[in-house]
Amino acid sequence: MHANKPENFYQNVTEALAQPDLKMIIRRTTDKAETKRAEAIANFPEFEKARQQGQKVKDHTIKYMDHYLAEFEKNAAAQGTIVHWASTGEEASKIVLDICRQHEAKKVTRSKSMLGEEIGLSHALDNSGIERVETDLAEHIIQLAGDPPSHIVWPAMHRSREDVIKLFREFHKDPTYSEEITDLVRSARRDLRTKFLTSDIGISGSNFLLADSGSSCTVTNEGNAELTITPPKVHIVTAGIEKLVPSMAHAVPLLRLLTRSATGGEITQYITFHNGPKRPNDADGPEECHIVLVDNGRTKMLADGMEEMLRCIRCGACMNHCVVYKHIGGHAYGSVYPGPMGSVLTPHLDSLKVANKQTHACTLNGRCEEVCPVNIPLPKLLRALRAESWQKKYEPLTNRYVVKAYAQLAKRPRMFQFVSSCGVVFMKLFSRQGWIKSMPFTGGWTRNRDLIEPESKTFMQQYKASKKAKSSGGR
Amino acid sequence: MDNKRNNESRERIFNAIKAAAPTVSMDLDIIQKEAQDILAESEFARPKLLAEDAPEALVNRINAGLVIGTSCEIVASLEDLPHSVNQFLNKYSLPPELKVQNVPKLQSLNWESLSIDVDLQKDNTVGMCWAEYGVAETGSFVVHSSPEMPILLNFLPLYLIAVIPKSKILHYMDDYALIASEIANRGETPRNMCLISGVSGTTDIEGVLVQGAHGPEISHIIIVEDQ
Amino acid sequence: MSEKNSNADTESVQSNTIECLNISEKRVGFFVTCLVNTMRPSVGFASITLLEQAGCNVEVPELQSCCGQPAFNSGDDEGTRQVAYQTIEQFENFDYVVLPSGSCAGMIKKNFVEVFKDDSEWLQRAQNLADKTYELLSFLVDVCNFEPENVEFEGSYTYHDSCSGYRSLGVYEQPRKMLSKVKGLDHKPLNGHSECCGFGGTFCVKYSDISNEIVAEKTENVLATEADYLLGGDMGCLMNIAGKLNREGHTEIEALHTAEVLAGLATEIVGAKNARK
């Protein structure tokens, strides 16, 4: 599958809507996530309080970001972790590659990290000739298929069981010939097991960075992070600077929110805090540990008044509940992060110029904000990006002219009323039996639905007439 | 490491943050007070437990089927473990062998005909670990890496038995975080602290839950009373 | 009720019920909204009837236009301000401002202040207007404590909650409460009642095909209720869903604004519609 580009959004959408099974494919994952989340929240009456607390944790850390970053750096170093700083994704990828080369790594295992995708690490590793093994089952599937991820929690949700059967038979050494999902998972288990144990370097992301201890925390259902990190000699963490929290105790409320919002489970099976390299005599674990702290647009979000977006804990609830995502799927967005959160993030990671169309692909219905575990006002941020792209004149000219003409009219009520009444007369010309099937200037509407026939006169015309009648009748 | 580049990037990031929020106080006391105040809210922002008593709440949680792939039992003393293990192996028709963690408490028990050292690199093995803590809120057991605790012991077997001393079962994750910070203050933080709440699972193929993705498919928690 | 607004809403409801004692002395400015003005004037007249029944002293300023959403949602802040200036001037001296639309009311209540962040004088005036602006159905219940009397309308209805009414203004119980007083009318719950219908203002023309997929799902849910009428509080959503139903050939279900039913105009409107078919 080719990777879509964000600037081709219109075309991506057309292609997505033309895929006959896409809606069913998306729904089988998002519907379940939506139902399970609702159940989890119903079973957790304190959710609203937890959400407020979670938001405070993130806001506090963001407010004192430089303090906590410095703390983290100091404490991670004290644990024996080597801390690297990267301003851009490219730089971060290069740091990781340099470490791999320095250790003459032939094979690296990776546990799922959206940041890894964001900084283009997969491509960088592939281009360097190092064998890259994705260990999260979904990442494993899309690696075999050569696909970009379509969701931040279920990156392979767009692949059917039939696809997986084909892929595993082609690529696994000892594939299953059963079509049962359990057997398919076992096939991957066998295939990945030897790779875990023979990897030179394990690369992970991090769900939380704890400032007071310099720890990084991974959260998985599969346990693949620990299997990725423990056997190799070197562990590399790549993490965005917004992953910081003051301490483990501050990560706890966010953990409560994360799983419930992501999968509807109450807690993820494996939560592990990684504190540097193995201690002397430890039974296992990496001998060397690196953390690459990545900016890649995050400080720009701070500067641009988008700091609320830095609260994001990557649960995916906003996309699971987004009416637009549910119809076009993740690939249409053309970026690593799809859906509402992606439409806010991508302009900062890439540029608003290439990703402004996505900010308009939203009805501003507010569902994403309603389900966000850390109260990110996504519609407000999307609207703010529209305002920025309006100022920078990224909008198509026709849109600009229409909106400008509207504003010029709407600021002159008399003229507005007059044009409205003319509009009614004009519309009446095209209506049959109470409906307008098509007419000039309404193509966007009548392309897919009919327009009700208006009454003969506008409200204001009728109202004025009746007032006049009343007052003359009264005389 | 390219130190020059690294320092430049570090500088750039810190400068950008300072430029974005130039008036933020850096008074440590204020920052710490704010951070503490947020933690005080946990008391009202966490789920109710299934019992007041932490071990009971943990057991109720597992018995209610809320911890994926996990069962549990309570035994009076360590000496009861071999019997429980035998029952577990019988239940799943497994051969009389398991990898028992290399801690004297477990190794010194009378395992009779059970073989207690198997190669974990093989699949379909049974592992037995000594958990440092249990957490009632999440149905978790907590393991710390150490010379006696290979982390892989908890991840490679297909079946995992975790032994938790009853006295070490905590109510909430917050309680564990408090203990972790005490451990840190003593300078004894282990490389890994794992909160394990269920078994290795995936829903990546058509949303269907499968246990035993990479690690355990079945897990059994044995709570020991006299420890 | 939306998850996060529930607390705030109960508070505002309580404080408002105290004021309802002397509502008759209050001047209510009625903001018609573009879609009601051009496409469905009967909603405007129904609204005035209801407000008067509730004891309000209703005035309709003739120099009104649009709430400014097309500009605001397109990111044109300057255009929004231009439109907002005259709305604020026209309406700021009323005791209450009422609109028969959650989305337009939400625009004045929540969004005007967004575009006046750098202008303290207008920010103050925008906030002042926001504080007294209400969506019609919630105003009737929360502020006027209104109950429709002797209204009859035979049939069953299902209710679509518009996103802005439901999420941004917490309108949920109020229309249902009033409709339960209408004789002969049965409620059939709508699956996904608060799911967006795909209208989204300019969204439905800009991304017509995505919008189409979304509304097609809505019509499926609406038809599954087998209700005779689809009711709602926002003309945008109603026109979108009704327009899609008609395009699909489903003429068996009629969309009406809740105000039309509550004001007793529904029978006449449906009769006139059927005569034209």
Short mmCIF file of C-alpha atoms in Angstrom, two decimals, chain A residues 28 32 44 46 49-50 52-53 56-57 60 63-70 73 79 82-87 91 95 135-138 141 153-154 156 159-162 164 168 181-182 184-186 189 192-193 196-197 221-224 226-227 230-231 241 246 248-250 252-253 255-256 260 266-286 293 295 299 302-303, chain B residues 1 5-6 8-10 12-14 16-18 20-21 24-26 28 30-32 34-36 38-42 44-48 61 66 68 120-125 137-138 140 145-158 172-174 176-177 180-181 184 189-217:
data_model
loop_
_atom_site.label_atom_id
_atom_site.label_comp_id
_atom_site.label_asym_id
_atom_site.label_seq_id
_atom_site.Cartn_x
_atom_site.Cartn_y
_atom_site.Cartn_z
CA ARG A 28 -15.61 -3.52 13.76
CA LYS A 32 -16.32 -2.08 20.03
CA PHE A 44 -16.06 4.42 37.12
CA GLU A 46 -15.19 9.11 39.55
CA LYS A 49 -12.74 13.83 38.74
CA ALA A 50 -10.01 11.59 37.38
CA GLN A 52 -9.76 16.81 35.91
CA GLN A 53 -6.85 15.42 37.88
CA LYS A 56 -3.95 19.08 36.00
CA VAL A 57 -1.02 16.67 35.97
CA HIS A 60 1.35 21.41 35.61
CA LYS A 63 3.79 24.81 32.70
CA TYR A 64 7.14 23.86 34.25
CA MET A 65 8.39 21.91 31.27
CA ASP A 66 11.96 23.19 31.42
CA HIS A 67 12.23 22.44 35.13
CA TYR A 68 10.97 18.90 34.74
CA LEU A 69 13.06 18.25 31.65
CA ALA A 70 16.19 19.26 33.52
CA GLU A 73 17.85 14.57 32.48
CA GLN A 79 20.54 5.86 36.79
CA ILE A 82 22.54 8.34 28.35
CA VAL A 83 20.25 11.26 27.50
CA HIS A 84 20.12 12.67 23.97
CA TRP A 85 18.29 15.73 22.70
CA ALA A 86 16.77 16.05 19.26
CA SER A 87 15.12 19.16 17.84
CA GLU A 91 17.88 14.36 14.09
CA ILE A 95 20.85 9.59 16.85
CA THR A 135 7.06 -6.83 17.75
CA ASP A 136 3.62 -5.40 18.44
CA LEU A 137 1.32 -7.78 16.59
CA ALA A 138 -0.39 -5.00 14.65
CA ILE A 141 1.22 -7.22 10.37
CA VAL A 153 -3.92 2.07 19.06
CA TRP A 154 -4.84 -0.52 16.39
CA ALA A 156 -3.50 -2.77 11.53
CA ARG A 159 -6.28 -5.50 7.59
CA SER A 160 -8.71 -8.41 7.60
CA ARG A 161 -8.12 -11.90 8.88
CA GLU A 162 -7.80 -13.05 5.26
CA VAL A 164 -3.23 -11.74 7.84
CA PHE A 168 1.75 -15.00 7.70
CA ILE A 181 -7.38 -16.09 14.82
CA THR A 182 -5.87 -17.83 17.86
CA LEU A 184 -2.62 -16.88 13.63
CA VAL A 185 -1.54 -15.19 16.85
CA ARG A 186 0.40 -18.35 17.79
CA ARG A 189 4.33 -15.79 18.63
CA LEU A 192 8.78 -13.31 16.91
CA ARG A 193 10.04 -15.33 19.86
CA PHE A 196 13.21 -11.21 20.58
CA LEU A 197 16.00 -13.41 21.90
CA ASN A 221 -1.29 -5.42 26.40
CA GLU A 222 1.00 -7.88 24.70
CA GLY A 223 4.06 -7.60 26.92
CA ASN A 224 6.14 -7.05 23.82
CA GLU A 226 9.59 -5.99 27.99
CA LEU A 227 10.47 -8.74 25.52
CA THR A 230 15.22 -7.08 28.08
CA PRO A 231 17.26 -9.51 25.94
CA ILE A 241 9.21 15.84 25.56
CA PRO A 246 6.62 14.78 37.79
CA MET A 248 5.16 7.78 39.24
CA ALA A 249 2.34 8.94 41.50
CA HIS A 250 1.44 11.51 38.84
CA VAL A 252 -1.17 6.84 38.10
CA PRO A 253 -4.23 9.01 37.35
CA LEU A 255 -2.93 5.32 33.63
CA ARG A 256 -6.47 5.12 35.00
CA ARG A 260 -10.39 3.08 29.82
CA GLU A 266 -9.64 -0.92 33.14
CA ILE A 267 -5.91 -1.28 33.06
CA THR A 268 -3.36 -2.38 30.52
CA GLN A 269 -1.82 -5.75 31.31
CA TYR A 270 1.79 -4.65 31.34
CA ILE A 271 2.95 -1.39 32.88
CA THR A 272 6.71 -1.34 33.29
CA PHE A 273 9.02 1.35 34.58
CA HIS A 274 12.46 1.19 33.04
CA ASN A 275 15.24 2.68 35.12
CA GLY A 276 18.41 2.68 33.11
CA PRO A 277 20.73 -0.26 32.37
CA LYS A 278 20.88 -3.50 34.33
CA ARG A 279 22.33 -3.39 37.81
CA PRO A 280 25.49 -5.38 38.55
CA ASN A 281 24.53 -9.08 38.84
CA ASP A 282 20.98 -8.53 37.54
CA ALA A 283 19.66 -11.73 36.03
CA ASP A 284 18.89 -10.05 32.71
CA GLY A 285 18.44 -6.67 31.07
CA PRO A 286 20.31 -4.32 28.75
CA LEU A 293 14.14 13.33 23.96
CA ASP A 295 10.96 18.15 20.30
CA THR A 299 7.92 23.68 21.60
CA LEU A 302 3.83 25.86 23.19
CA ALA A 303 4.72 29.06 21.40
CA MET B 1 27.63 10.90 20.93
CA ARG B 5 25.04 18.77 18.28
CA ASN B 6 23.48 17.37 21.41
CA GLU B 8 22.88 22.72 20.63
CA SER B 9 19.63 20.82 20.43
CA ARG B 10 19.28 20.85 24.19
CA ARG B 12 17.34 25.12 21.42
CA ILE B 13 14.63 23.15 23.20
CA PHE B 14 15.12 24.90 26.54
CA ALA B 16 12.06 27.62 22.98
CA ILE B 17 10.26 26.60 26.17
CA LYS B 18 11.46 29.67 28.03
CA ALA B 20 6.98 30.39 25.09
CA ALA B 21 6.41 30.85 28.82
CA VAL B 24 6.75 31.06 34.75
CA SER B 25 8.05 30.88 38.29
CA MET B 26 10.93 28.56 38.95
CA LEU B 28 10.97 24.96 43.63
CA ILE B 30 5.84 26.46 44.57
CA ILE B 31 6.31 23.77 41.94
CA GLN B 32 6.46 20.99 44.52
CA GLU B 34 1.42 22.41 43.17
CA ALA B 35 2.52 18.89 42.28
CA GLN B 36 1.58 17.60 45.73
CA ILE B 38 -2.68 17.48 42.46
CA LEU B 39 -1.87 14.13 44.06
CA ALA B 40 -4.18 14.89 46.97
CA GLU B 41 -7.08 14.66 44.49
CA SER B 42 -6.47 10.95 43.88
CA PHE B 44 -11.67 11.26 45.10
CA ALA B 45 -10.66 10.34 41.59
CA ARG B 46 -10.11 6.60 41.76
CA PRO B 47 -12.46 3.67 41.44
CA LYS B 48 -14.10 1.99 44.40
CA ARG B 61 -11.58 -8.65 41.31
CA LEU B 66 -12.01 -8.64 35.57
CA ILE B 68 -7.76 -11.21 31.84
CA LEU B 120 12.31 -20.82 29.15
CA GLN B 121 13.39 -20.29 25.56
CA LYS B 122 11.15 -23.19 24.66
CA ASP B 123 7.50 -22.35 24.30
CA ASN B 124 4.70 -23.89 26.37
CA THR B 125 6.59 -23.60 29.65
CA GLU B 137 -7.31 -1.74 42.31
CA THR B 138 -6.00 -3.34 39.15
CA SER B 140 -1.93 -6.68 39.57
CA SER B 145 14.20 -7.02 38.47
CA SER B 146 17.12 -8.26 40.56
CA PRO B 147 19.87 -10.88 40.48
CA GLU B 148 17.17 -13.38 41.51
CA MET B 149 14.46 -12.02 39.24
CA PRO B 150 14.99 -12.29 35.51
CA ILE B 151 12.29 -10.13 33.94
CA LEU B 152 11.94 -12.64 31.12
CA LEU B 153 10.65 -15.22 33.61
CA ASN B 154 7.41 -13.24 33.60
CA PHE B 155 7.17 -12.95 29.84
CA LEU B 156 8.46 -16.10 28.15
CA PRO B 157 6.32 -18.85 29.72
CA LEU B 158 2.88 -19.68 28.38
CA TYR B 172 -4.29 1.34 45.03
CA MET B 173 -1.63 2.02 42.41
CA ASP B 174 -0.99 5.26 44.32
CA TYR B 176 2.63 1.39 45.12
CA ALA B 177 3.90 4.71 43.77
CA ALA B 180 8.46 3.12 44.78
CA SER B 181 9.47 6.58 45.89
CA ALA B 184 14.13 5.44 45.28
CA THR B 189 15.42 1.43 42.56
CA PRO B 190 15.61 -1.73 40.47
CA ARG B 191 16.07 -1.53 36.71
CA ASN B 192 12.51 -2.72 36.07
CA MET B 193 9.33 -2.44 38.06
CA CYS B 194 6.51 -4.28 36.31
CA LEU B 195 2.86 -4.04 37.22
CA ILE B 196 1.31 -7.10 35.63
CA SER B 197 -2.47 -7.17 35.45
CA GLY B 198 -3.56 -10.19 33.45
CA VAL B 199 -1.94 -12.02 30.60
CA SER B 200 -0.37 -11.16 27.28
CA GLY B 201 -3.33 -10.30 25.05
CA THR B 202 -4.06 -8.80 21.69
CA THR B 203 -7.12 -7.61 19.80
CA ASP B 204 -5.14 -6.73 16.70
CA ILE B 205 -6.77 -9.21 14.34
CA GLU B 206 -10.36 -8.15 13.68
CA GLY B 207 -10.77 -6.96 17.26
CA VAL B 208 -10.88 -10.52 18.65
CA LEU B 209 -9.16 -10.97 22.01
CA VAL B 210 -6.50 -13.68 21.98
CA GLN B 211 -4.49 -14.52 25.09
CA GLY B 212 -0.87 -15.56 24.93
CA ALA B 213 0.23 -13.10 22.25
CA HIS B 214 3.90 -13.24 23.21
CA GLY B 215 3.83 -14.04 26.89
CA PRO B 216 1.53 -15.93 29.23
CA GLU B 217 -1.85 -17.14 28.11
#
